Short mmCIF file of C-alpha atoms in Angstrom, two decimals:
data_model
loop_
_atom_site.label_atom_id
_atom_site.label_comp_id
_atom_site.label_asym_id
_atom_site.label_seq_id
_atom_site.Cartn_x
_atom_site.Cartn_y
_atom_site.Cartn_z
CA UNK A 1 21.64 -20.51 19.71
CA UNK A 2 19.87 -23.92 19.93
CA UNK A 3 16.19 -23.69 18.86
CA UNK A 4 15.12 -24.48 22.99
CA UNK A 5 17.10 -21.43 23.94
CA UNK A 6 15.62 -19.79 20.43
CA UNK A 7 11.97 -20.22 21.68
CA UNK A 8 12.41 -19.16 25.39
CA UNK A 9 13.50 -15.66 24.17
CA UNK A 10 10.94 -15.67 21.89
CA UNK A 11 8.19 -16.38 24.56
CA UNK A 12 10.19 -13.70 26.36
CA UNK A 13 9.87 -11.04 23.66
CA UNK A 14 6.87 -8.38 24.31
CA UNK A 15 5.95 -7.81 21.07
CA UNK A 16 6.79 -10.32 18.07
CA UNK A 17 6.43 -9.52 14.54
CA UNK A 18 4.66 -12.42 12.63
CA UNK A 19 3.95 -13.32 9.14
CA UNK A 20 0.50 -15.43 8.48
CA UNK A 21 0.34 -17.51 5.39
CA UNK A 22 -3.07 -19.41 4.23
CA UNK A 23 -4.56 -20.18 0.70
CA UNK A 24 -8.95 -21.02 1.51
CA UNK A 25 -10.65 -23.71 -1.06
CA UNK A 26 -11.18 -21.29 -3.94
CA UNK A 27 -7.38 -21.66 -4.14
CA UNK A 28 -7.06 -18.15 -5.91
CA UNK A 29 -3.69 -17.68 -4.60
CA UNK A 30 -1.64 -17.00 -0.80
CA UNK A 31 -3.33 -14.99 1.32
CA UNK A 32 -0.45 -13.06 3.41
CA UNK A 33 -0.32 -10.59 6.38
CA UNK A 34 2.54 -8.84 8.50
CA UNK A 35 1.26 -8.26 12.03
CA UNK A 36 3.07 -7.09 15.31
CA UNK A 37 1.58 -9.11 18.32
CA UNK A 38 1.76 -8.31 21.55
CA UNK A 39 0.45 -10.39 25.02
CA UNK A 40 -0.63 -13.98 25.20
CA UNK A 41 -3.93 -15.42 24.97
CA UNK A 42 -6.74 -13.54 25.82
CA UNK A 43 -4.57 -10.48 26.74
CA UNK A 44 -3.16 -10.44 22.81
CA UNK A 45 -3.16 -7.28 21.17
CA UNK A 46 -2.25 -7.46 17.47
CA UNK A 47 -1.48 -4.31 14.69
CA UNK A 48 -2.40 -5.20 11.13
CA UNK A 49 1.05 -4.09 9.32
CA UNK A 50 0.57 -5.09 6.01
CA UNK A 51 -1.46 -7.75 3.61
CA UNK A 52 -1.92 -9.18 0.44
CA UNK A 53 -3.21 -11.95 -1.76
CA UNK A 54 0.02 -13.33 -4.63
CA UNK A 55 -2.26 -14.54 -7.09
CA UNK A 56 -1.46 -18.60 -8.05
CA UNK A 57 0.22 -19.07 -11.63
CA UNK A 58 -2.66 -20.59 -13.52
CA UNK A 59 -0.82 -23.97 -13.57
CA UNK A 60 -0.43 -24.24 -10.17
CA UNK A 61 -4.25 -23.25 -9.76
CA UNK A 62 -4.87 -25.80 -12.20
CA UNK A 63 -2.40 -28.52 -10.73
CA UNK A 64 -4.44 -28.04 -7.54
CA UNK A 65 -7.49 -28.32 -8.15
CA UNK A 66 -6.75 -31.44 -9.66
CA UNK A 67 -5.73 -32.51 -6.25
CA UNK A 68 -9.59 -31.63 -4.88
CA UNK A 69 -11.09 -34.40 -7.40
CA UNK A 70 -10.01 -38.22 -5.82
CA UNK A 71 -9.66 -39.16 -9.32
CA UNK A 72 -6.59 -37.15 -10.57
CA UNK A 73 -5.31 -36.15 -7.28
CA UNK A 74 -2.73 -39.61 -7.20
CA UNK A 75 0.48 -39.58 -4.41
CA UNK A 76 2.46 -38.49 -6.54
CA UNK A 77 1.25 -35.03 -7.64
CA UNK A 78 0.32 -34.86 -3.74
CA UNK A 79 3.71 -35.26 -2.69
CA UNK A 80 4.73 -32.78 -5.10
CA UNK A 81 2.71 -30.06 -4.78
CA UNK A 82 3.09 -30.33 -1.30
CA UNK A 83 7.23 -29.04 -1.91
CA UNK A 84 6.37 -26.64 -4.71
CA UNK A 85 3.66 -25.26 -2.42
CA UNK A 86 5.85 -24.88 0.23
CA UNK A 87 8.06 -22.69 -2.27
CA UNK A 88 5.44 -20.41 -3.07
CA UNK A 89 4.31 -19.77 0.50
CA UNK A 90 7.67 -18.82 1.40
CA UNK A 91 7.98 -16.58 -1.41
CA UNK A 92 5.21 -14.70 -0.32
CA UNK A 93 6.06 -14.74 3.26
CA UNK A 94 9.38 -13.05 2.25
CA UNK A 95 7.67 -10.61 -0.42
CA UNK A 96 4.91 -9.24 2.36
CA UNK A 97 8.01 -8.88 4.43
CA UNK A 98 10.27 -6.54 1.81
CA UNK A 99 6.83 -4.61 1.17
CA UNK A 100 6.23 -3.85 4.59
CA UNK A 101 9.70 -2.93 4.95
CA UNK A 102 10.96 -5.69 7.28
CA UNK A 103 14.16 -7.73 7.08
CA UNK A 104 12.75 -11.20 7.10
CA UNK A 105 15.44 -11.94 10.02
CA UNK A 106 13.14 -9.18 11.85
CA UNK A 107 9.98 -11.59 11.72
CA UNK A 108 10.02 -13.72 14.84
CA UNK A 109 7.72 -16.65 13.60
CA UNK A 110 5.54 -17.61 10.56
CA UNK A 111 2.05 -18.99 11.11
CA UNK A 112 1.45 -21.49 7.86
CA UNK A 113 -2.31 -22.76 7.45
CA UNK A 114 -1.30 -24.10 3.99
CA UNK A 115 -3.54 -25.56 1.46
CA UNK A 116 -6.54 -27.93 1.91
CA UNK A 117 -6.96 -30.36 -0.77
CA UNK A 118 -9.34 -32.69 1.23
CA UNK A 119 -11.65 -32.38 4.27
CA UNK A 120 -13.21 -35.17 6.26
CA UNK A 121 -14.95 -34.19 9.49
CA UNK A 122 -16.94 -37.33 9.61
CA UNK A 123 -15.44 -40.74 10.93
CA UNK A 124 -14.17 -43.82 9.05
CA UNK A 125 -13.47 -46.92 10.07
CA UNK A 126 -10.39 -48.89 9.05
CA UNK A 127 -10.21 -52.33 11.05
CA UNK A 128 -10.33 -51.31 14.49
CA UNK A 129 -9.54 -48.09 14.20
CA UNK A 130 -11.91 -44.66 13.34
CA UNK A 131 -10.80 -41.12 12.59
CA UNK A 132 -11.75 -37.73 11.28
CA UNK A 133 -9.33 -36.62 8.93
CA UNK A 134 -7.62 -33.22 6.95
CA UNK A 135 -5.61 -32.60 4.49
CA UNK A 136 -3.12 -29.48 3.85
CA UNK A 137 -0.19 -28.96 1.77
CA UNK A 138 2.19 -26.45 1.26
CA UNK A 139 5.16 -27.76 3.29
CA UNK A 140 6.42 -26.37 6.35
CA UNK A 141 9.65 -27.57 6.40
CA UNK A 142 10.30 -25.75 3.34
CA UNK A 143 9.22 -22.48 4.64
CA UNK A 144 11.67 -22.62 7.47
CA UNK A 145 14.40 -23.41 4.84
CA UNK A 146 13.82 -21.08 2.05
CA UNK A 147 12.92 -18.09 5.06
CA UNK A 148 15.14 -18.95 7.85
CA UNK A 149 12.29 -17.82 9.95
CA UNK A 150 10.84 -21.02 12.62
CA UNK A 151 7.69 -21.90 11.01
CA UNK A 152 4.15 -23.48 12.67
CA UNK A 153 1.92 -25.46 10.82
CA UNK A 154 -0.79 -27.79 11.13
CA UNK A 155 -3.77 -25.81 12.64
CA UNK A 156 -6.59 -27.24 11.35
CA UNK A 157 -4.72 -30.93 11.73
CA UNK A 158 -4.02 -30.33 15.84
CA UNK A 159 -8.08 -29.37 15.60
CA UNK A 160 -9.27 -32.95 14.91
CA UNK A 161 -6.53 -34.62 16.68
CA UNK A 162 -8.17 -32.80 19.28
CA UNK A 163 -11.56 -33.75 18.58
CA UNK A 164 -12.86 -30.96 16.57
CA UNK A 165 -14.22 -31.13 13.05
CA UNK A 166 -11.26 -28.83 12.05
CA UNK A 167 -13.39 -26.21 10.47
CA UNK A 168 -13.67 -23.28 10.85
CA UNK A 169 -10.42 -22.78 13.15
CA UNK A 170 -11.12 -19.11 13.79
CA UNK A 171 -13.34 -19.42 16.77
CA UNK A 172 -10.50 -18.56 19.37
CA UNK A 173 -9.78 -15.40 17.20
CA UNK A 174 -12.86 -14.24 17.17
CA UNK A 175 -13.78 -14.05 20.33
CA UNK A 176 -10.38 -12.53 21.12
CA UNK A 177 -11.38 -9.74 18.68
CA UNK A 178 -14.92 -9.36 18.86
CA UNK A 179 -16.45 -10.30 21.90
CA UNK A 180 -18.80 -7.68 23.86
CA UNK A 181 -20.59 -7.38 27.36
CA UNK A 182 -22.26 -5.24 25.15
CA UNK A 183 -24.10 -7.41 22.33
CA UNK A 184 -24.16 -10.96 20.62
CA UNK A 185 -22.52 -11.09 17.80
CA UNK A 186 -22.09 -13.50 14.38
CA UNK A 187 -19.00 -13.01 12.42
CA UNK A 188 -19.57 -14.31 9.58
CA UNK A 189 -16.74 -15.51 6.71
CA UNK A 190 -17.39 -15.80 2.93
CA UNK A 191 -14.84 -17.75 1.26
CA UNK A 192 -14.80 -20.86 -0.60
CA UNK A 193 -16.91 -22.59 1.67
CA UNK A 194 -18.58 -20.17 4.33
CA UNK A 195 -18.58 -20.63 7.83
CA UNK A 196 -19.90 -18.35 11.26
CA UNK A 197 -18.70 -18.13 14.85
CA UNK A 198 -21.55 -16.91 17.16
CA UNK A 199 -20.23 -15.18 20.41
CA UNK A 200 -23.66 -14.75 22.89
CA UNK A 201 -23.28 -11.51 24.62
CA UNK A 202 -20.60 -11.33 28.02
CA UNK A 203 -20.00 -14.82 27.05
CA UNK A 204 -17.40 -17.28 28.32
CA UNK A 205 -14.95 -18.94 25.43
CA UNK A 206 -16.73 -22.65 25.98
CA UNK A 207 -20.28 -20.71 25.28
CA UNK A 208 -19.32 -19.71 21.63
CA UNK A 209 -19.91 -21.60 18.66
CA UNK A 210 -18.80 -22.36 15.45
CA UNK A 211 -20.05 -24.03 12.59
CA UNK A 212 -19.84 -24.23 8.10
CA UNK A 213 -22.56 -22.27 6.69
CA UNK A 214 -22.10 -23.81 3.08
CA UNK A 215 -20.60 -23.05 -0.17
#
């Protein structure tokens, strides 16, 4: 089956099992959960299967957060930690899978956020040219290879491509989740740095907001 043909049956399929990978800027390890999804957009319906965090060897932890700091964080440790990241994401894609009792052929997609090692929501300038800009590692072409399961990536990238300041990405999420005709609500997030989505009672998706709280 060609991948075209592979992702028209999977848009097809009523309910999809998933695997979500992330690692958040206190970089304590990968972050993993087993969900089955069901419906599209505001119609999805998800059940939590399974989670858990795999802890980072300490030299990893150390190797990136030495990426964080301009200083030590040179191309080439970049480029890779971006493979051996990838490695360790897939490892933990396939371990939340055999704990949950799933064949990883049995997981339709993986959702990778990766790891950020540098965030720029404000504009720079470079001759004519001005951009916001993000940075995450763990590569996803090394997921797909080491799973066999097709892979998506580059969330918080596709957010300031798109004009956003690519943090935090949950927004949609949330107010597939929690919103209420009932009562506003703040969902608040503590991780390594905090951010809020606001979601005003019986409101419309372009009425909620979303915004970094601080450290």
């Amino acid at each position: 089956m060609n991948p075209i043909e592979k992702l028209a049956k999977l848009q097809s399929k009523r309910r999809k099992i998933a695997v979500g990978l992330m690692s958040g800027t206190s970089a304590d390890g990968v972050s993993a959960v087993l969900v089955e999804i069901e419906g599209n957009w505001l119609n999805t319906k998800f059940k939590i299967i399974g989670h858990k965090t795999y802890p980072y060897p300490n030299e990893v932890r150390e190797k990136i957060f030495e990426l964080f700091d301009p200083e030590t964080g040179t191309v080439d440790k970049i480029c890779t930690m971006n493979f051996i990241l990838g490695k360790i994401f897939a490892q933990a894609a396939l371990k939340i899978a055999e704990e949950c009792g799933f064949p990883i052929g049995d997981v339709d997609f993986i959702a990778s956020h990766g790891q950020t090692i540098h965030h720029m929501p404000r504009k720079i300038r470079i001759a004519n040219y001005e951009s916001k800009s993000t940075l995450q590692i763990g590569e996803p072409s090394v997921i797909a290879e080491e799973t066999g399961v097709l892979t998506i990536a580059d969330f918080r990238p596709k957010d300031v491509a798109a004009g956003g300041e690519g943090a935090p990405i949950s927004a949609y999420a949330d107010y597939i989740i929690f919103r209420s005709s009932k009562a506003s609500r703040a969902i608040q997030n503590i991780g390594g740095i905090a951010n809020v989505t606001y979601i005003p009672k019986s409101a419309d998706l372009s009425e909620v907001i979303a915004f970094d709280t601080g450290p």
